[in-house]
Amino acid sequence: MLTLHSCFPQRIPAKCCGLLWKAVANTEGIHTAHTYCQQVKNKAQYKYYLRSPYSLIHHYYKDLGTLKEAQEFVRNFPKLKKVPKFQLDHIFRLIKDDGHSWKEVELFKEVLLLTPIQYKLRVQLLQSLSLSQPSLYHIPWMTLLMDNTVKFLREDSKSIFKSDPVEHLIASCTDLNLPESTLQAARDLSSSDDTVTLKQVFFYLLKHYLAHRFLEDTEVVGSFLYSTQAAFLWKPLYHYAVLCDLFIDSLELSFSDVQKKPQLFYLDPENTKEILQKFPSIGGTPTREVAKAVPKLLQIPASHLVSWLRLLQKHKVHPFTCTYHTATLFKTSLFSEVSERLQILKQLQEWEIIMVSDKLFELLRSQEQIKKVLNCVESGHGIPSLSVAMKHDQHTSRHQCRSVTPEIVSYVATALGLPPEQIREVLEEEIFTPYGLMNTKAVLRMLLDYGFTREQVVAGPMVLNMEAGVVEQVLKDLHTRPETQPFAEWMENPFILHLVAYCVRKDFPHMDIHMKNKNS
């Protein structure tokens, strides 16, 4: 008689549960087996419905028919494939909870490209304009609605509003504490001309509020609002009070920061505050600075971000650079794939440089790119730069790397504890890694171990261009050379590495010592 233990191995696939259940139908452990099979089955179903856009559609709208019809919809709307699964799951839930049918979704499918916070805030904006149950059509096409003239929206029989939208808009400003004179000016604007649009009235109220909160000139704010994508701005006016609290108090942003990155308007205040509370820094950079550089990273749900940062912590990926590719990767759920790729990259000698490179997350997104880097390593020439390695053009000469690579800037900045901007300015004049990344890393480590200060390295970066072996030979007897006497005084000289470079050229005149041609 077959006896099953109470703790089943987790690797049993869902499709085997039926066979397992039959096997134990007349044995001991029936209850345990049945419970376990049900758990695996439910878990498998959950994974299945999140595995693709069409399985998500079929999960939420079973009345659609077969899975094949959902696949056909996705095939005809390929943009849906680029939407993160957790985001699509959330947006479907919101649409379903609002009572919209599949026919509506099919007609106005662009709504599926909105983030959940965009969807919710647009619905709230429409509700603040007196539409208690907004049509799904108006949510993705808010700009078209707001571009209608106030006269049309007030008077035309085809208008979706049964009462004056301007008065509803002004009534929604209560939390903004705008002066009565500003509110009256908005009313006057709406009636001043038959061509005045609802967007103009909306922007008029918004520019006065933002100017007040940021202590900025209203004309400067108004110019920004009209020059940026309106899609960033469609949310109820009362929400801007919460958003400005986030910008000014939590993220410590100036208005110029917001002007540079209008994507900041997409942030969910609650989610962003949770991220700030859990992660004062991300990858070694203060989270406030990350928000300024890559706002998309803070649009990711905090719980999802936690999973990614735990994975990186597990693989000791720290510090790292946050880029557009970081945000793009973190929107996915490729945890196991990325974990495997990290295991491969960590075995490379260049790993410390790759880790701090702004190419890291671009690399982690693609198995093909990693293969190219490995092929470059196996070719025996070393990695001149990650960009070259990721293309793996075997005809690219090392002498064609005529500028400092971003990964070298990041690595040297991290090793010296200096801002990347400062290091980039210094290295751009001299460095182009002719012997590959590992050579530059070896020379830098050699100089620091010898006792040279970071200030001396910054003052004499040309040594980083030289082959590590010849630099090592020169350093061995540097203290006894006649050129370096008195040695103690030379070691205090900020430009001693210029002398080291001179000694290398003197001792190895036959070598091709690479120096950047500043006229090239």
PDB file of C-alpha atoms in Angstrom, residues 264-512:
ATOM      1  CA  LEU A 264       6.458  63.080 -11.863  1.00  0.00           C
ATOM      2  CA  PHE A 265       2.774  63.974 -12.192  1.00  0.00           C
ATOM      3  CA  TYR A 266       2.088  60.261 -12.721  1.00  0.00           C
ATOM      4  CA  LEU A 267       3.292  59.364  -9.215  1.00  0.00           C
ATOM      5  CA  ASP A 268       0.826  57.857  -6.786  1.00  0.00           C
ATOM      6  CA  PRO A 269       1.411  59.783  -3.508  1.00  0.00           C
ATOM      7  CA  GLU A 270       0.558  56.822  -1.251  1.00  0.00           C
ATOM      8  CA  ASN A 271       2.744  54.377  -3.163  1.00  0.00           C
ATOM      9  CA  THR A 272       5.616  56.879  -3.376  1.00  0.00           C
ATOM     10  CA  LYS A 273       5.519  57.592   0.362  1.00  0.00           C
ATOM     11  CA  GLU A 274       5.582  53.853   1.065  1.00  0.00           C
ATOM     12  CA  ILE A 275       8.666  53.492  -1.159  1.00  0.00           C
ATOM     13  CA  LEU A 276      10.379  56.441   0.560  1.00  0.00           C
ATOM     14  CA  GLN A 277       9.642  54.930   3.958  1.00  0.00           C
ATOM     15  CA  LYS A 278      10.928  51.460   3.045  1.00  0.00           C
ATOM     16  CA  PHE A 279      13.867  52.578   0.893  1.00  0.00           C
ATOM     17  CA  PRO A 280      15.628  55.849   1.808  1.00  0.00           C
ATOM     18  CA  SER A 281      18.040  54.936  -0.997  1.00  0.00           C
ATOM     19  CA  ILE A 282      17.905  52.673  -4.042  1.00  0.00           C
ATOM     20  CA  GLY A 283      21.146  51.197  -5.344  1.00  0.00           C
ATOM     21  CA  GLY A 284      23.140  53.545  -3.126  1.00  0.00           C
ATOM     22  CA  THR A 285      21.454  56.707  -4.461  1.00  0.00           C
ATOM     23  CA  PRO A 286      19.006  58.653  -2.256  1.00  0.00           C
ATOM     24  CA  THR A 287      15.472  57.800  -3.381  1.00  0.00           C
ATOM     25  CA  ARG A 288      14.674  61.494  -3.775  1.00  0.00           C
ATOM     26  CA  GLU A 289      17.452  61.741  -6.364  1.00  0.00           C
ATOM     27  CA  VAL A 290      16.192  58.583  -8.083  1.00  0.00           C
ATOM     28  CA  ALA A 291      12.748  60.211  -8.334  1.00  0.00           C
ATOM     29  CA  LYS A 292      14.270  63.198 -10.113  1.00  0.00           C
ATOM     30  CA  ALA A 293      16.270  61.058 -12.534  1.00  0.00           C
ATOM     31  CA  VAL A 294      13.910  58.118 -13.175  1.00  0.00           C
ATOM     32  CA  PRO A 295      10.338  58.930 -12.006  1.00  0.00           C
ATOM     33  CA  LYS A 296       9.082  55.716 -13.636  1.00  0.00           C
ATOM     34  CA  LEU A 297      10.866  53.700 -10.962  1.00  0.00           C
ATOM     35  CA  LEU A 298       8.617  55.155  -8.265  1.00  0.00           C
ATOM     36  CA  GLN A 299       5.501  54.387 -10.301  1.00  0.00           C
ATOM     37  CA  ILE A 300       6.108  50.689  -9.646  1.00  0.00           C
ATOM     38  CA  PRO A 301       3.985  49.290  -6.784  1.00  0.00           C
ATOM     39  CA  ALA A 302       6.020  49.250  -3.571  1.00  0.00           C
ATOM     40  CA  SER A 303       5.350  45.536  -3.005  1.00  0.00           C
ATOM     41  CA  HIS A 304       6.696  44.700  -6.473  1.00  0.00           C
ATOM     42  CA  LEU A 305       9.728  46.928  -5.953  1.00  0.00           C
ATOM     43  CA  VAL A 306      10.435  45.128  -2.668  1.00  0.00           C
ATOM     44  CA  SER A 307      10.668  41.810  -4.539  1.00  0.00           C
ATOM     45  CA  TRP A 308      13.195  43.199  -7.011  1.00  0.00           C
ATOM     46  CA  LEU A 309      15.374  44.900  -4.423  1.00  0.00           C
ATOM     47  CA  ARG A 310      15.412  41.734  -2.300  1.00  0.00           C
ATOM     48  CA  LEU A 311      16.569  39.774  -5.336  1.00  0.00           C
ATOM     49  CA  LEU A 312      19.402  42.239  -5.955  1.00  0.00           C
ATOM     50  CA  GLN A 313      20.311  42.193  -2.265  1.00  0.00           C
ATOM     51  CA  LYS A 314      20.440  38.389  -2.358  1.00  0.00           C
ATOM     52  CA  HIS A 315      22.973  38.579  -5.209  1.00  0.00           C
ATOM     53  CA  LYS A 316      24.876  41.424  -3.466  1.00  0.00           C
ATOM     54  CA  VAL A 317      24.273  43.820  -6.351  1.00  0.00           C
ATOM     55  CA  HIS A 318      25.217  47.089  -4.654  1.00  0.00           C
ATOM     56  CA  PRO A 319      25.714  49.809  -5.582  1.00  0.00           C
ATOM     57  CA  PHE A 320      23.921  49.999  -8.920  1.00  0.00           C
ATOM     58  CA  THR A 321      22.807  52.764 -11.266  1.00  0.00           C
ATOM     59  CA  CYS A 322      19.098  53.452 -11.752  1.00  0.00           C
ATOM     60  CA  THR A 323      18.188  54.075 -15.393  1.00  0.00           C
ATOM     61  CA  TYR A 324      15.229  53.781 -17.743  1.00  0.00           C
ATOM     62  CA  HIS A 325      16.201  50.105 -18.209  1.00  0.00           C
ATOM     63  CA  THR A 326      16.040  49.565 -14.431  1.00  0.00           C
ATOM     64  CA  ALA A 327      12.442  50.791 -14.355  1.00  0.00           C
ATOM     65  CA  THR A 328      11.554  48.742 -17.439  1.00  0.00           C
ATOM     66  CA  LEU A 329      12.966  45.558 -15.903  1.00  0.00           C
ATOM     67  CA  PHE A 330      11.355  46.189 -12.511  1.00  0.00           C
ATOM     68  CA  LYS A 331       7.942  46.419 -14.178  1.00  0.00           C
ATOM     69  CA  THR A 332       8.283  42.783 -15.226  1.00  0.00           C
ATOM     70  CA  SER A 333       8.145  39.631 -13.112  1.00  0.00           C
ATOM     71  CA  LEU A 334      11.230  37.946 -14.604  1.00  0.00           C
ATOM     72  CA  PHE A 335      12.648  37.110 -11.179  1.00  0.00           C
ATOM     73  CA  SER A 336      13.935  33.590 -11.885  1.00  0.00           C
ATOM     74  CA  GLU A 337      15.370  34.544 -15.300  1.00  0.00           C
ATOM     75  CA  VAL A 338      17.232  37.556 -13.890  1.00  0.00           C
ATOM     76  CA  SER A 339      18.506  35.516 -10.945  1.00  0.00           C
ATOM     77  CA  GLU A 340      20.044  33.003 -13.379  1.00  0.00           C
ATOM     78  CA  ARG A 341      21.598  35.799 -15.456  1.00  0.00           C
ATOM     79  CA  LEU A 342      23.114  37.386 -12.367  1.00  0.00           C
ATOM     80  CA  GLN A 343      24.684  34.058 -11.401  1.00  0.00           C
ATOM     81  CA  ILE A 344      26.390  33.981 -14.808  1.00  0.00           C
ATOM     82  CA  LEU A 345      27.591  37.598 -14.746  1.00  0.00           C
ATOM     83  CA  LYS A 346      28.949  37.322 -11.194  1.00  0.00           C
ATOM     84  CA  GLN A 347      31.465  34.728 -12.407  1.00  0.00           C
ATOM     85  CA  LEU A 348      33.126  37.233 -14.754  1.00  0.00           C
ATOM     86  CA  GLN A 349      36.241  39.094 -13.631  1.00  0.00           C
ATOM     87  CA  GLU A 350      34.626  42.275 -14.960  1.00  0.00           C
ATOM     88  CA  TRP A 351      31.612  41.848 -12.636  1.00  0.00           C
ATOM     89  CA  GLU A 352      32.523  44.709 -10.272  1.00  0.00           C
ATOM     90  CA  ILE A 353      32.610  47.086 -13.233  1.00  0.00           C
ATOM     91  CA  ILE A 354      29.484  45.647 -14.866  1.00  0.00           C
ATOM     92  CA  MET A 355      27.590  45.926 -11.561  1.00  0.00           C
ATOM     93  CA  VAL A 356      27.962  49.714 -11.316  1.00  0.00           C
ATOM     94  CA  SER A 357      27.481  50.273 -15.054  1.00  0.00           C
ATOM     95  CA  ASP A 358      24.370  51.993 -16.341  1.00  0.00           C
ATOM     96  CA  LYS A 359      24.223  49.099 -18.853  1.00  0.00           C
ATOM     97  CA  LEU A 360      23.621  46.462 -16.153  1.00  0.00           C
ATOM     98  CA  PHE A 361      19.830  46.400 -16.349  1.00  0.00           C
ATOM     99  CA  GLU A 362      19.806  46.642 -20.124  1.00  0.00           C
ATOM    100  CA  LEU A 363      22.027  43.559 -20.038  1.00  0.00           C
ATOM    101  CA  LEU A 364      19.814  41.725 -17.541  1.00  0.00           C
ATOM    102  CA  ARG A 365      16.768  42.258 -19.737  1.00  0.00           C
ATOM    103  CA  SER A 366      18.243  40.211 -22.585  1.00  0.00           C
ATOM    104  CA  GLN A 367      19.664  36.704 -22.561  1.00  0.00           C
ATOM    105  CA  GLU A 368      20.964  37.368 -26.070  1.00  0.00           C
ATOM    106  CA  GLN A 369      23.010  40.361 -24.883  1.00  0.00           C
ATOM    107  CA  ILE A 370      24.552  38.276 -22.109  1.00  0.00           C
ATOM    108  CA  LYS A 371      25.558  35.622 -24.645  1.00  0.00           C
ATOM    109  CA  LYS A 372      27.322  38.299 -26.681  1.00  0.00           C
ATOM    110  CA  VAL A 373      29.227  39.517 -23.615  1.00  0.00           C
ATOM    111  CA  LEU A 374      30.275  35.938 -22.798  1.00  0.00           C
ATOM    112  CA  ASN A 375      31.397  35.411 -26.401  1.00  0.00           C
ATOM    113  CA  CYS A 376      33.448  38.598 -26.151  1.00  0.00           C
ATOM    114  CA  VAL A 377      35.122  37.320 -22.966  1.00  0.00           C
ATOM    115  CA  GLU A 378      35.793  33.891 -24.491  1.00  0.00           C
ATOM    116  CA  SER A 379      37.387  35.487 -27.563  1.00  0.00           C
ATOM    117  CA  GLY A 380      40.375  36.346 -25.341  1.00  0.00           C
ATOM    118  CA  HIS A 381      40.465  40.055 -26.185  1.00  0.00           C
ATOM    119  CA  GLY A 382      38.749  41.184 -22.987  1.00  0.00           C
ATOM    120  CA  ILE A 383      35.858  43.628 -22.816  1.00  0.00           C
ATOM    121  CA  PRO A 384      36.846  47.062 -24.154  1.00  0.00           C
ATOM    122  CA  SER A 385      33.426  48.435 -23.221  1.00  0.00           C
ATOM    123  CA  LEU A 386      30.022  46.947 -22.470  1.00  0.00           C
ATOM    124  CA  SER A 387      28.485  48.693 -25.479  1.00  0.00           C
ATOM    125  CA  VAL A 388      31.004  47.001 -27.786  1.00  0.00           C
ATOM    126  CA  ALA A 389      30.621  43.655 -25.995  1.00  0.00           C
ATOM    127  CA  MET A 390      26.824  43.760 -26.227  1.00  0.00           C
ATOM    128  CA  LYS A 391      27.118  44.287 -29.978  1.00  0.00           C
ATOM    129  CA  HIS A 392      30.058  41.850 -30.113  1.00  0.00           C
ATOM    130  CA  ASP A 393      31.385  43.115 -33.402  1.00  0.00           C
ATOM    131  CA  GLN A 394      34.466  40.945 -33.857  1.00  0.00           C
ATOM    132  CA  HIS A 395      35.857  43.464 -36.339  1.00  0.00           C
ATOM    133  CA  THR A 396      35.860  46.279 -33.775  1.00  0.00           C
ATOM    134  CA  SER A 397      39.446  47.160 -32.900  1.00  0.00           C
ATOM    135  CA  ARG A 398      40.289  48.069 -29.346  1.00  0.00           C
ATOM    136  CA  HIS A 399      41.779  51.293 -30.734  1.00  0.00           C
ATOM    137  CA  GLN A 400      38.310  52.320 -31.880  1.00  0.00           C
ATOM    138  CA  CYS A 401      37.204  52.931 -28.278  1.00  0.00           C
ATOM    139  CA  ARG A 402      38.110  56.583 -28.438  1.00  0.00           C
ATOM    140  CA  SER A 403      36.215  57.851 -25.412  1.00  0.00           C
ATOM    141  CA  VAL A 404      35.849  56.873 -21.794  1.00  0.00           C
ATOM    142  CA  THR A 405      33.135  54.279 -21.284  1.00  0.00           C
ATOM    143  CA  PRO A 406      30.236  54.950 -18.881  1.00  0.00           C
ATOM    144  CA  GLU A 407      31.062  51.844 -16.854  1.00  0.00           C
ATOM    145  CA  ILE A 408      34.622  53.068 -16.234  1.00  0.00           C
ATOM    146  CA  VAL A 409      33.266  56.428 -15.062  1.00  0.00           C
ATOM    147  CA  SER A 410      30.868  54.655 -12.672  1.00  0.00           C
ATOM    148  CA  TYR A 411      33.516  52.229 -11.411  1.00  0.00           C
ATOM    149  CA  VAL A 412      36.230  54.858 -10.842  1.00  0.00           C
ATOM    150  CA  ALA A 413      33.709  57.173  -9.156  1.00  0.00           C
ATOM    151  CA  THR A 414      32.604  54.350  -6.840  1.00  0.00           C
ATOM    152  CA  ALA A 415      36.188  53.266  -6.079  1.00  0.00           C
ATOM    153  CA  LEU A 416      37.304  56.834  -5.303  1.00  0.00           C
ATOM    154  CA  GLY A 417      34.089  57.855  -3.559  1.00  0.00           C
ATOM    155  CA  LEU A 418      33.595  60.862  -5.835  1.00  0.00           C
ATOM    156  CA  PRO A 419      30.564  62.078  -7.842  1.00  0.00           C
ATOM    157  CA  PRO A 420      30.350  60.518 -11.336  1.00  0.00           C
ATOM    158  CA  GLU A 421      29.995  63.993 -12.890  1.00  0.00           C
ATOM    159  CA  GLN A 422      33.363  65.050 -11.469  1.00  0.00           C
ATOM    160  CA  ILE A 423      35.075  61.844 -12.619  1.00  0.00           C
ATOM    161  CA  ARG A 424      33.528  62.041 -16.092  1.00  0.00           C
ATOM    162  CA  GLU A 425      34.855  65.560 -16.559  1.00  0.00           C
ATOM    163  CA  VAL A 426      38.377  64.416 -15.629  1.00  0.00           C
ATOM    164  CA  LEU A 427      38.430  61.149 -17.554  1.00  0.00           C
ATOM    165  CA  GLU A 428      36.872  62.404 -20.783  1.00  0.00           C
ATOM    166  CA  GLU A 429      40.111  64.218 -21.580  1.00  0.00           C
ATOM    167  CA  GLU A 430      42.431  61.235 -21.209  1.00  0.00           C
ATOM    168  CA  ILE A 431      40.864  57.805 -20.852  1.00  0.00           C
ATOM    169  CA  PHE A 432      39.601  55.361 -23.481  1.00  0.00           C
ATOM    170  CA  THR A 433      40.391  51.911 -21.974  1.00  0.00           C
ATOM    171  CA  PRO A 434      42.591  50.617 -24.840  1.00  0.00           C
ATOM    172  CA  TYR A 435      43.436  47.401 -22.937  1.00  0.00           C
ATOM    173  CA  GLY A 436      39.903  46.650 -21.755  1.00  0.00           C
ATOM    174  CA  LEU A 437      37.926  47.091 -18.564  1.00  0.00           C
ATOM    175  CA  MET A 438      39.918  44.621 -16.461  1.00  0.00           C
ATOM    176  CA  ASN A 439      43.188  46.399 -17.215  1.00  0.00           C
ATOM    177  CA  THR A 440      41.785  49.741 -16.059  1.00  0.00           C
ATOM    178  CA  LYS A 441      40.421  48.115 -12.906  1.00  0.00           C
ATOM    179  CA  ALA A 442      43.804  46.459 -12.191  1.00  0.00           C
ATOM    180  CA  VAL A 443      45.778  49.693 -12.663  1.00  0.00           C
ATOM    181  CA  LEU A 444      43.412  51.675 -10.427  1.00  0.00           C
ATOM    182  CA  ARG A 445      43.595  49.037  -7.688  1.00  0.00           C
ATOM    183  CA  MET A 446      47.404  48.970  -8.026  1.00  0.00           C
ATOM    184  CA  LEU A 447      47.677  52.749  -7.611  1.00  0.00           C
ATOM    185  CA  LEU A 448      45.420  52.832  -4.557  1.00  0.00           C
ATOM    186  CA  ASP A 449      47.206  49.860  -2.956  1.00  0.00           C
ATOM    187  CA  TYR A 450      50.558  51.575  -3.534  1.00  0.00           C
ATOM    188  CA  GLY A 451      49.377  54.517  -1.463  1.00  0.00           C
ATOM    189  CA  PHE A 452      48.444  57.155  -4.013  1.00  0.00           C
ATOM    190  CA  THR A 453      45.523  59.302  -2.917  1.00  0.00           C
ATOM    191  CA  ARG A 454      42.335  59.729  -4.882  1.00  0.00           C
ATOM    192  CA  GLU A 455      43.322  63.354  -5.517  1.00  0.00           C
ATOM    193  CA  GLN A 456      46.580  62.155  -7.103  1.00  0.00           C
ATOM    194  CA  VAL A 457      44.682  59.642  -9.260  1.00  0.00           C
ATOM    195  CA  VAL A 458      42.299  62.364 -10.436  1.00  0.00           C
ATOM    196  CA  ALA A 459      45.271  64.648 -11.219  1.00  0.00           C
ATOM    197  CA  GLY A 460      47.086  61.947 -13.231  1.00  0.00           C
ATOM    198  CA  PRO A 461      44.447  59.772 -14.921  1.00  0.00           C
ATOM    199  CA  MET A 462      46.615  59.071 -17.985  1.00  0.00           C
ATOM    200  CA  VAL A 463      48.209  56.138 -16.118  1.00  0.00           C
ATOM    201  CA  LEU A 464      44.866  54.307 -16.333  1.00  0.00           C
ATOM    202  CA  ASN A 465      45.429  54.044 -20.103  1.00  0.00           C
ATOM    203  CA  MET A 466      48.618  52.037 -19.635  1.00  0.00           C
ATOM    204  CA  GLU A 467      49.033  48.292 -19.599  1.00  0.00           C
ATOM    205  CA  ALA A 468      48.867  46.942 -16.039  1.00  0.00           C
ATOM    206  CA  GLY A 469      52.033  44.829 -16.342  1.00  0.00           C
ATOM    207  CA  VAL A 470      54.323  47.723 -17.256  1.00  0.00           C
ATOM    208  CA  VAL A 471      52.792  49.971 -14.583  1.00  0.00           C
ATOM    209  CA  GLU A 472      53.442  47.240 -12.025  1.00  0.00           C
ATOM    210  CA  GLN A 473      57.112  46.954 -13.074  1.00  0.00           C
ATOM    211  CA  VAL A 474      57.652  50.704 -12.795  1.00  0.00           C
ATOM    212  CA  LEU A 475      56.010  50.866  -9.368  1.00  0.00           C
ATOM    213  CA  LYS A 476      58.257  48.076  -8.018  1.00  0.00           C
ATOM    214  CA  ASP A 477      61.375  50.254  -8.028  1.00  0.00           C
ATOM    215  CA  LEU A 478      59.731  53.678  -8.078  1.00  0.00           C
ATOM    216  CA  HIS A 479      61.089  54.563  -4.631  1.00  0.00           C
ATOM    217  CA  THR A 480      64.733  53.981  -5.756  1.00  0.00           C
ATOM    218  CA  ARG A 481      64.645  55.765  -9.120  1.00  0.00           C
ATOM    219  CA  PRO A 482      66.774  58.928  -9.415  1.00  0.00           C
ATOM    220  CA  GLU A 483      63.821  60.776 -11.021  1.00  0.00           C
ATOM    221  CA  THR A 484      61.726  60.320  -7.865  1.00  0.00           C
ATOM    222  CA  GLN A 485      64.200  61.615  -5.295  1.00  0.00           C
ATOM    223  CA  PRO A 486      63.543  62.772  -2.637  1.00  0.00           C
ATOM    224  CA  PHE A 487      60.849  60.111  -2.690  1.00  0.00           C
ATOM    225  CA  ALA A 488      58.958  61.229   0.418  1.00  0.00           C
ATOM    226  CA  GLU A 489      58.437  64.677  -1.077  1.00  0.00           C
ATOM    227  CA  TRP A 490      57.362  63.258  -4.412  1.00  0.00           C
ATOM    228  CA  MET A 491      54.744  61.094  -2.687  1.00  0.00           C
ATOM    229  CA  GLU A 492      53.206  64.304  -1.350  1.00  0.00           C
ATOM    230  CA  ASN A 493      53.177  65.885  -4.810  1.00  0.00           C
ATOM    231  CA  PRO A 494      49.642  65.981  -6.302  1.00  0.00           C
ATOM    232  CA  PHE A 495      51.071  65.378  -9.799  1.00  0.00           C
ATOM    233  CA  ILE A 496      53.280  62.375  -9.036  1.00  0.00           C
ATOM    234  CA  LEU A 497      51.369  60.171 -11.488  1.00  0.00           C
ATOM    235  CA  HIS A 498      52.597  62.391 -14.307  1.00  0.00           C
ATOM    236  CA  LEU A 499      56.085  61.298 -13.231  1.00  0.00           C
ATOM    237  CA  VAL A 500      54.955  57.655 -13.163  1.00  0.00           C
ATOM    238  CA  ALA A 501      53.640  58.031 -16.729  1.00  0.00           C
ATOM    239  CA  TYR A 502      56.991  59.554 -17.758  1.00  0.00           C
ATOM    240  CA  CYS A 503      58.867  56.591 -16.233  1.00  0.00           C
ATOM    241  CA  VAL A 504      56.658  54.102 -18.108  1.00  0.00           C
ATOM    242  CA  ARG A 505      57.359  55.806 -21.426  1.00  0.00           C
ATOM    243  CA  LYS A 506      61.089  55.980 -20.636  1.00  0.00           C
ATOM    244  CA  ASP A 507      61.382  52.310 -19.630  1.00  0.00           C
ATOM    245  CA  PHE A 508      59.183  50.952 -22.418  1.00  0.00           C
ATOM    246  CA  PRO A 509      59.783  53.199 -25.443  1.00  0.00           C
ATOM    247  CA  HIS A 510      59.000  50.334 -27.827  1.00  0.00           C
ATOM    248  CA  MET A 511      55.479  49.914 -26.426  1.00  0.00           C
ATOM    249  CA  ASP A 512      52.463  51.545 -28.001  1.00  0.00           C
TER     250      ASP A 512
END
